[in-house]
Short mmCIF file of C-alpha atoms in Angstrom, two decimals:
data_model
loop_
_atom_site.label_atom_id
_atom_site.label_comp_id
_atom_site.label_asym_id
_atom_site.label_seq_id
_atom_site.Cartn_x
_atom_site.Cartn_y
_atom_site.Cartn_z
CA UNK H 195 3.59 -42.72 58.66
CA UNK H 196 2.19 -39.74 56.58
CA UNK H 197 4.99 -39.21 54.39
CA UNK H 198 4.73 -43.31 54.01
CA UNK H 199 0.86 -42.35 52.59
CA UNK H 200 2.59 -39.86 50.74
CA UNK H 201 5.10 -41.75 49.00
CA UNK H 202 2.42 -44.40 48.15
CA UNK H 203 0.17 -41.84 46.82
CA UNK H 204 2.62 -40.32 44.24
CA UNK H 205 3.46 -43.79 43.26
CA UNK H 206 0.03 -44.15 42.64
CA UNK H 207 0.21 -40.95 40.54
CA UNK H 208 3.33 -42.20 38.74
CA UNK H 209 1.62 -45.23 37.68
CA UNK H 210 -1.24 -43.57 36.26
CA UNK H 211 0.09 -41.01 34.32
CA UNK H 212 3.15 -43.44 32.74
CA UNK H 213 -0.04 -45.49 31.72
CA UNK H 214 -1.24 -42.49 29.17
CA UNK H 215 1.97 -40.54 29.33
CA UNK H 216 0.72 -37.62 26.91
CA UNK H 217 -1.38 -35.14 29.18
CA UNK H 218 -3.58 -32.25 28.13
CA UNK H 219 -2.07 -28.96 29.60
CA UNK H 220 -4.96 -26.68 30.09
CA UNK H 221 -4.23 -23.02 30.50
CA UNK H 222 -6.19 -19.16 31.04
CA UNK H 223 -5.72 -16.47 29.17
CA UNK H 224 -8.28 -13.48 30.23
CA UNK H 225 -11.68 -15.40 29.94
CA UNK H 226 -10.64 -18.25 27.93
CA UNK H 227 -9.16 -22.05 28.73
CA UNK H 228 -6.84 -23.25 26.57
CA UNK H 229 -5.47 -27.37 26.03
CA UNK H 230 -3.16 -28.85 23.99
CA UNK H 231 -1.34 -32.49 24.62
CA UNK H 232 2.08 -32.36 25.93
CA UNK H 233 4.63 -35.64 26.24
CA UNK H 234 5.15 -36.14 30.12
CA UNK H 235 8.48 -35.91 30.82
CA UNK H 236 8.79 -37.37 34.80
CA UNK H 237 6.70 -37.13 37.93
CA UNK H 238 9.32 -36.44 40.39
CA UNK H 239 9.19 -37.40 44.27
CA UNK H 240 7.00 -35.16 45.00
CA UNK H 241 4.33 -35.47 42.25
CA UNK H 242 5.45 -33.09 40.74
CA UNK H 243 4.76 -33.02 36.40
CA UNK H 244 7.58 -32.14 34.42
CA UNK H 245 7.42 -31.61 30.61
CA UNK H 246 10.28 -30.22 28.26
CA UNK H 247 8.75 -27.67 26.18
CA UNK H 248 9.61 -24.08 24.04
CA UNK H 249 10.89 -21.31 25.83
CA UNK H 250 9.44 -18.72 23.39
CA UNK H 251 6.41 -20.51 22.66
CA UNK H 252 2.64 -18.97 23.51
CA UNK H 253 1.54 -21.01 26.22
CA UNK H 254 4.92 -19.66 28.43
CA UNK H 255 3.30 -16.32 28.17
CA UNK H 256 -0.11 -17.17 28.93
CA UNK H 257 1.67 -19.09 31.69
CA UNK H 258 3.70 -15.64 32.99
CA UNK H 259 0.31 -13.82 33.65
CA UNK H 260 -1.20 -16.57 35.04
CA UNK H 261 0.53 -19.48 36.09
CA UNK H 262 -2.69 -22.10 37.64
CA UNK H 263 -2.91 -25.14 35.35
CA UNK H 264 -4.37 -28.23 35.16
CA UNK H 265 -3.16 -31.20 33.43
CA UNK H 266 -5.29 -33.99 32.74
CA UNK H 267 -4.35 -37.92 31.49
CA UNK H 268 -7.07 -39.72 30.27
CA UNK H 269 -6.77 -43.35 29.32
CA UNK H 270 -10.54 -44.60 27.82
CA UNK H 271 -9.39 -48.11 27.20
CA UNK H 272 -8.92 -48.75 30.86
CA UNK H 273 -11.38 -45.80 31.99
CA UNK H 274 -9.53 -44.05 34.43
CA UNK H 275 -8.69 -40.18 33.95
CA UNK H 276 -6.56 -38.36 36.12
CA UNK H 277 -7.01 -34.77 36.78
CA UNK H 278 -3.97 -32.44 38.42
CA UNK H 279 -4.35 -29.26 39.41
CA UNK H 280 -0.88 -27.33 40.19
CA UNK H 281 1.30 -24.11 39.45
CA UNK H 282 3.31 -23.87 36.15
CA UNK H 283 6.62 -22.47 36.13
CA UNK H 284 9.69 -22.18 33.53
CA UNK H 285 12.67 -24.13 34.23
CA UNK H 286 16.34 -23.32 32.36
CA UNK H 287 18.56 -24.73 35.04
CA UNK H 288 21.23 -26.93 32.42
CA UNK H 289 21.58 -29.73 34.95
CA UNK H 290 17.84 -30.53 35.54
CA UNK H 291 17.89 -30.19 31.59
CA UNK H 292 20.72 -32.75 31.29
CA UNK H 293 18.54 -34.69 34.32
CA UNK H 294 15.25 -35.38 31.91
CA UNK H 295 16.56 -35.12 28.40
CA UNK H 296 16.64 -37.93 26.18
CA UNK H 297 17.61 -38.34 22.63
CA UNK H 298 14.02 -38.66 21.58
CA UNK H 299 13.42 -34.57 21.91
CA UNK H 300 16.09 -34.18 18.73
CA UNK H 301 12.75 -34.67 16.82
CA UNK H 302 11.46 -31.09 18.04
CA UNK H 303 14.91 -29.38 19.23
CA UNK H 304 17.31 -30.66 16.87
CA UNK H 305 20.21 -29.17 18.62
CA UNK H 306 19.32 -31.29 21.76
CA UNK H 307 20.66 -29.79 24.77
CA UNK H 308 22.16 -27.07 23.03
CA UNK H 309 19.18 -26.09 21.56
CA UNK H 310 18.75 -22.61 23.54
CA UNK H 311 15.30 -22.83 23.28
CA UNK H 312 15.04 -26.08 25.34
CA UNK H 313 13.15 -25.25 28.91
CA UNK H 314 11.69 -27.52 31.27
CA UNK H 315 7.71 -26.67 32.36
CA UNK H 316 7.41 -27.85 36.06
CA UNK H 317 3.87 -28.11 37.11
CA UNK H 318 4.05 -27.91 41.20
CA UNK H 319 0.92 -30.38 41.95
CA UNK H 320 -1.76 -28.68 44.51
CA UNK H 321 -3.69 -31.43 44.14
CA UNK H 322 -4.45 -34.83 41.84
CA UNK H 323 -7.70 -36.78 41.56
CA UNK H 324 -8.53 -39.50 39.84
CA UNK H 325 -11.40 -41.71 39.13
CA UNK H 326 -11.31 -45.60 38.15
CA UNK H 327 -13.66 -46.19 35.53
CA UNK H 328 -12.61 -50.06 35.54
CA UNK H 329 -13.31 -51.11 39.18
CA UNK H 330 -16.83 -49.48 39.97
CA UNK H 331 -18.32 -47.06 36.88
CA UNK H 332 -15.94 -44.75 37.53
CA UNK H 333 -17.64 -43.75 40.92
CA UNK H 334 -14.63 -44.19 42.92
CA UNK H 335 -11.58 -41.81 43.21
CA UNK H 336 -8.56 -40.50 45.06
CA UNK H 337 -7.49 -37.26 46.25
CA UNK H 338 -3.69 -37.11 46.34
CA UNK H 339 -2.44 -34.05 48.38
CA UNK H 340 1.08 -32.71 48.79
CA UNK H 341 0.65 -31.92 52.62
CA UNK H 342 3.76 -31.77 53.34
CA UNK H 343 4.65 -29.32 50.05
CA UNK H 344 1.53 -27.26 50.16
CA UNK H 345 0.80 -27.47 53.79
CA UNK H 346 -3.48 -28.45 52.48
CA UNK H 347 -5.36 -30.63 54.48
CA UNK H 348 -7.24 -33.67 52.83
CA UNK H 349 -10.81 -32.58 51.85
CA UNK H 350 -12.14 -36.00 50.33
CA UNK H 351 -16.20 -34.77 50.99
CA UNK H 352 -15.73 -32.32 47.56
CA UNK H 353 -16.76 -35.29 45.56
CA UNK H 354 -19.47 -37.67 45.27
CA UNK H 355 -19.88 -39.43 41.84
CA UNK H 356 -18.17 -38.09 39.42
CA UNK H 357 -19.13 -39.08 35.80
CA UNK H 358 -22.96 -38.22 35.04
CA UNK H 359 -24.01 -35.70 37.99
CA UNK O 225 -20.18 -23.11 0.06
CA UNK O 226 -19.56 -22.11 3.44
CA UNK O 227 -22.22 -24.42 5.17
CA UNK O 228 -20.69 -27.42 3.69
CA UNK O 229 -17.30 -26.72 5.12
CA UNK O 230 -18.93 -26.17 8.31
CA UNK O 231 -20.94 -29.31 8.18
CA UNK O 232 -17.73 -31.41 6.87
CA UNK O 233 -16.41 -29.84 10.08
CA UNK O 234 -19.03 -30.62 12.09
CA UNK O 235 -18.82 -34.37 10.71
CA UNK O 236 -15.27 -34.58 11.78
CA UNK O 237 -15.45 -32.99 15.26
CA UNK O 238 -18.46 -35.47 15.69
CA UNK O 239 -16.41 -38.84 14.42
CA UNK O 240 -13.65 -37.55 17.09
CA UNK O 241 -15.57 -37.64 19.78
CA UNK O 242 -17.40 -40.61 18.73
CA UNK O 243 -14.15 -42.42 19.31
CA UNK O 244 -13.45 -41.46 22.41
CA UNK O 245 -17.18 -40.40 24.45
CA UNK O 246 -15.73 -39.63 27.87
CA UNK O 247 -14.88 -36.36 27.90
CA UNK O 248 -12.73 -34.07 30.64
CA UNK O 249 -14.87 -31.00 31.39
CA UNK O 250 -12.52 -27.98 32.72
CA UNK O 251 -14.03 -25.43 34.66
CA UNK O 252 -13.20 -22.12 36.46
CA UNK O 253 -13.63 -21.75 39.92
CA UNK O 254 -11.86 -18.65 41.37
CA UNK O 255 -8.09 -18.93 40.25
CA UNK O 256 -8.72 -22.34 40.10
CA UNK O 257 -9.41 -25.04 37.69
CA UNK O 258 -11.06 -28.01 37.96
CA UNK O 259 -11.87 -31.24 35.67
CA UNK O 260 -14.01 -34.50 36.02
CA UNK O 261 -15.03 -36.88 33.17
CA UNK O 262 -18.03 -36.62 31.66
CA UNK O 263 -19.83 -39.16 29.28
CA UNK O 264 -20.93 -37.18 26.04
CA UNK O 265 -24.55 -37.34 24.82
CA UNK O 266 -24.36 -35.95 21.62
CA UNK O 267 -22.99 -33.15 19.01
CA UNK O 268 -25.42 -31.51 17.39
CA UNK O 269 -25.65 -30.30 13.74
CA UNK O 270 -24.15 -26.73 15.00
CA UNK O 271 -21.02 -28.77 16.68
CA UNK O 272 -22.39 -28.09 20.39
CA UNK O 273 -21.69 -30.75 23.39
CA UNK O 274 -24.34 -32.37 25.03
CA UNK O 275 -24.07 -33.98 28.14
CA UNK O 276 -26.71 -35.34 30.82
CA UNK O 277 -25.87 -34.13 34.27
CA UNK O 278 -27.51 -33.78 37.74
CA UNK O 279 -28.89 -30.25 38.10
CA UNK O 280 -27.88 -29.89 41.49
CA UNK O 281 -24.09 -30.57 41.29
CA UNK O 282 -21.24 -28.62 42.70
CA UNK O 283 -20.08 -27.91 38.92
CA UNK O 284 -23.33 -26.13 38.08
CA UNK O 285 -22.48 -23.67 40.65
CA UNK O 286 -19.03 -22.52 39.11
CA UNK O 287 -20.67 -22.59 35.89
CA UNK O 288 -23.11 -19.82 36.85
CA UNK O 289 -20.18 -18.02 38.07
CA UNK O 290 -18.14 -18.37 35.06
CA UNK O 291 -19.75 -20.48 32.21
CA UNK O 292 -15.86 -20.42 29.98
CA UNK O 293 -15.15 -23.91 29.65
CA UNK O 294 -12.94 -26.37 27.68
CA UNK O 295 -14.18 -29.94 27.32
CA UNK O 296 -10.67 -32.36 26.21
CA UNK O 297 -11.12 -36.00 24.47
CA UNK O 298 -7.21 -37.69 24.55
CA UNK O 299 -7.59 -41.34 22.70
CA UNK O 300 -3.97 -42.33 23.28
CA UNK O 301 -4.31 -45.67 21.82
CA UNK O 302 -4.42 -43.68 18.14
CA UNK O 303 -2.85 -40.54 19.72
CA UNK O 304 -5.67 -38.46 18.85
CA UNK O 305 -6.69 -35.06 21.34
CA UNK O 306 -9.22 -32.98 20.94
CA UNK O 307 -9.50 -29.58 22.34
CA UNK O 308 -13.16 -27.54 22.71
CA UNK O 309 -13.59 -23.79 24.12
CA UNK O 310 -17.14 -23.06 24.61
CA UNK O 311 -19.71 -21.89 27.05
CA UNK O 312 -21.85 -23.77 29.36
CA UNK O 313 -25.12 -23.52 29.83
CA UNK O 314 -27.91 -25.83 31.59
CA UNK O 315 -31.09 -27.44 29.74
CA UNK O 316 -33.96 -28.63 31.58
CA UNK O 317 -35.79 -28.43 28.70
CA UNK O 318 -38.46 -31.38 29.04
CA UNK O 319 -38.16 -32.26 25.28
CA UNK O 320 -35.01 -31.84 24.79
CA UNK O 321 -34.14 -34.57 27.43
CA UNK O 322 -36.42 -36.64 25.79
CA UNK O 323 -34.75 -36.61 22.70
CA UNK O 324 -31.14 -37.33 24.12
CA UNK O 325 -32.52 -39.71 26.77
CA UNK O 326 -31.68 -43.20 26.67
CA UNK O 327 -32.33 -46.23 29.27
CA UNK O 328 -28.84 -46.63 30.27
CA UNK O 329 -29.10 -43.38 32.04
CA UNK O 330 -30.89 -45.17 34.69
CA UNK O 331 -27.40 -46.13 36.80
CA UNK O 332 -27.27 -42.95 37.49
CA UNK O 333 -31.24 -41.40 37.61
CA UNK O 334 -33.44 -44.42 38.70
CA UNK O 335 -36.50 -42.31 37.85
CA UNK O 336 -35.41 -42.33 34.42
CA UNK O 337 -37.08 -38.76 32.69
CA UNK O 338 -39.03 -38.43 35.86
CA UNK O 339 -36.33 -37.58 37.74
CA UNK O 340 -36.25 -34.33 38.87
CA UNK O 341 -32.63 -33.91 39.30
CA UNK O 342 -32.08 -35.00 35.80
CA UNK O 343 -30.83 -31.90 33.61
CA UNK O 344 -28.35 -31.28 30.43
CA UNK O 345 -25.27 -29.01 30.52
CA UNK O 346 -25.19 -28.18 26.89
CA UNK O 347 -21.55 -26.28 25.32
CA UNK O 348 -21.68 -23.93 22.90
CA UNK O 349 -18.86 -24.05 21.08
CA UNK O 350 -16.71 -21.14 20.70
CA UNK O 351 -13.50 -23.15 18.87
CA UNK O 352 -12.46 -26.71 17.91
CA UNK O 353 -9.11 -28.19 17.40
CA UNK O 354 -6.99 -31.52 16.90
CA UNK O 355 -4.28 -32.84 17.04
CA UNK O 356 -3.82 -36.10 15.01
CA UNK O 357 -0.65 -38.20 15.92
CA UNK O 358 -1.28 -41.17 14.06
CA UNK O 359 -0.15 -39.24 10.73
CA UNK O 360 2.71 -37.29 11.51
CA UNK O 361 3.94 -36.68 14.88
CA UNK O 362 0.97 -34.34 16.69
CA UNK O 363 2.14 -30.95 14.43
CA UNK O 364 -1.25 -31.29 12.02
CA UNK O 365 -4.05 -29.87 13.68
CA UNK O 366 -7.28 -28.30 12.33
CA UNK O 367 -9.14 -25.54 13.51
CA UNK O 368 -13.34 -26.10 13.25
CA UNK O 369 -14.94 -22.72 14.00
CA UNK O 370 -18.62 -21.75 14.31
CA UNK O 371 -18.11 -18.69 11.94
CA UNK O 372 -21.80 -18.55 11.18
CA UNK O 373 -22.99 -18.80 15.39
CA UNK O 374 -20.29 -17.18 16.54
CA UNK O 375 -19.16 -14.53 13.95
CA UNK O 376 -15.64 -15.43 14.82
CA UNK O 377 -13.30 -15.49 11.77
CA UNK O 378 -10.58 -18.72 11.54
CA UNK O 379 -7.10 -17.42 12.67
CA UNK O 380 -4.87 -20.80 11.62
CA UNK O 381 -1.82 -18.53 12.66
CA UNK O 382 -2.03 -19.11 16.21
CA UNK O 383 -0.43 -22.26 16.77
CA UNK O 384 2.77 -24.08 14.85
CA UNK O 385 4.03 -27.53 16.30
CA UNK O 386 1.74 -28.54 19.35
CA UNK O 387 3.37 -31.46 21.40
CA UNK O 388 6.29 -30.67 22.66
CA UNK O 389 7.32 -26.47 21.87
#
């Protein structure tokens, strides 16, 4: 029955985020936060975020020293943002490469899969929220929780409204 | 000379947001990070955020502990993201809520300006960017910085393609 709630909830996730599809990755580095939008890739099984992305570029060094992210979808037409907070981490394996790749990337790694900068960024999801502008001014939202992954208990009383206070 | 580019900066930043209005506010707690919408109130002639928000929320906490923040716009429909690094600080300021007030605030503070939980969180912006898609795949992006409040100088070195390396 809970990993029933589960799968539902990272459908739910799913749906959202192919809605928007481009996310903004937010990052630390010492003091400071850091965003910039990156093309979602897949939201695997177990809501997990997966993006293809530089191996040598910036971010994957902020992202050594401290790996906590958040990635955020926001879709105004609709109102509904999602908000995901997780652990970042650099993935070179060739087959999960093969797995996600599609022709489209040529545009940034011409070489496609042979491009030996190609790397996947797998954001392991702690924990995704997100609020419904459409249904009730954006008052209402969901925590999804890997419990099974992460071993967290739900803790839905964080939240109250969420837009103006 | 200066001031105009600033102001033609400002201009810009301000017709961004316009188009979008609900921002994702990112803040530190701990290791963690956190995010909620948040509709904006204004940008002011200096490029700073404004937005109404309940003085006594759990977010005003973690911003006394850390006031580093990053406030996102994503308007996917034009694929347009804006990025903002600044620091948070909160207004209670009776004028200054008058001059940002506006009825429609209400939903959220039935007392209107007489309420006493009504406050602003006002960012100072440290650094502005965007990313426009619409014109040529997400690589332009423009850096507005508040040279004369923040004596920061521009650094455009510090980021090449955005979306996907």
């Amino acid at each position: 029955m809970e990993t029933r709630t589960e799968e539902s909830e990272v459908k739910k996730l799913r749906n959202l985020i192919d809605e928007v599809n481009i996310a903004m990755l937010v990052t630390k580095h010492e003091d400071h936060l850091h965003s910039r939008p990156m093309a979602t890739s897949d939201v695997d099984d177990e809501g997990n975020i997966w993006f293809f992305t530089n191996e040598f570029s910036g971010k994957i060094d902020q992202l050594e020293k401290d790996p906590h992210v958040l990635v955020s979808y926001a879709n105004p037409a609709n109102n509904t943002y999602v908000s995901v907070r997780g652990i970042a981490s650099l993935i070179t394996d060739k087959s999960k490469l093969q797995e996600l790749y599609t022709p489209v990337l040529k545009a940034w790694f011409p070489e496609g899969l042979d491009d030996p900068k190609l790397a996947l960024l797998k954001v392991t999801t702690e924990q995704a929220e997100y609020w419904d502008g459409s249904s009730n001014k954006m008052v209402t939202f969901f925590n999804i929780l890997k419990a099974v992954v992460t071993g967290e208990k739900y803790d839905g009383g964080n939240h109250g409204k969420i837009n103006l206070d």
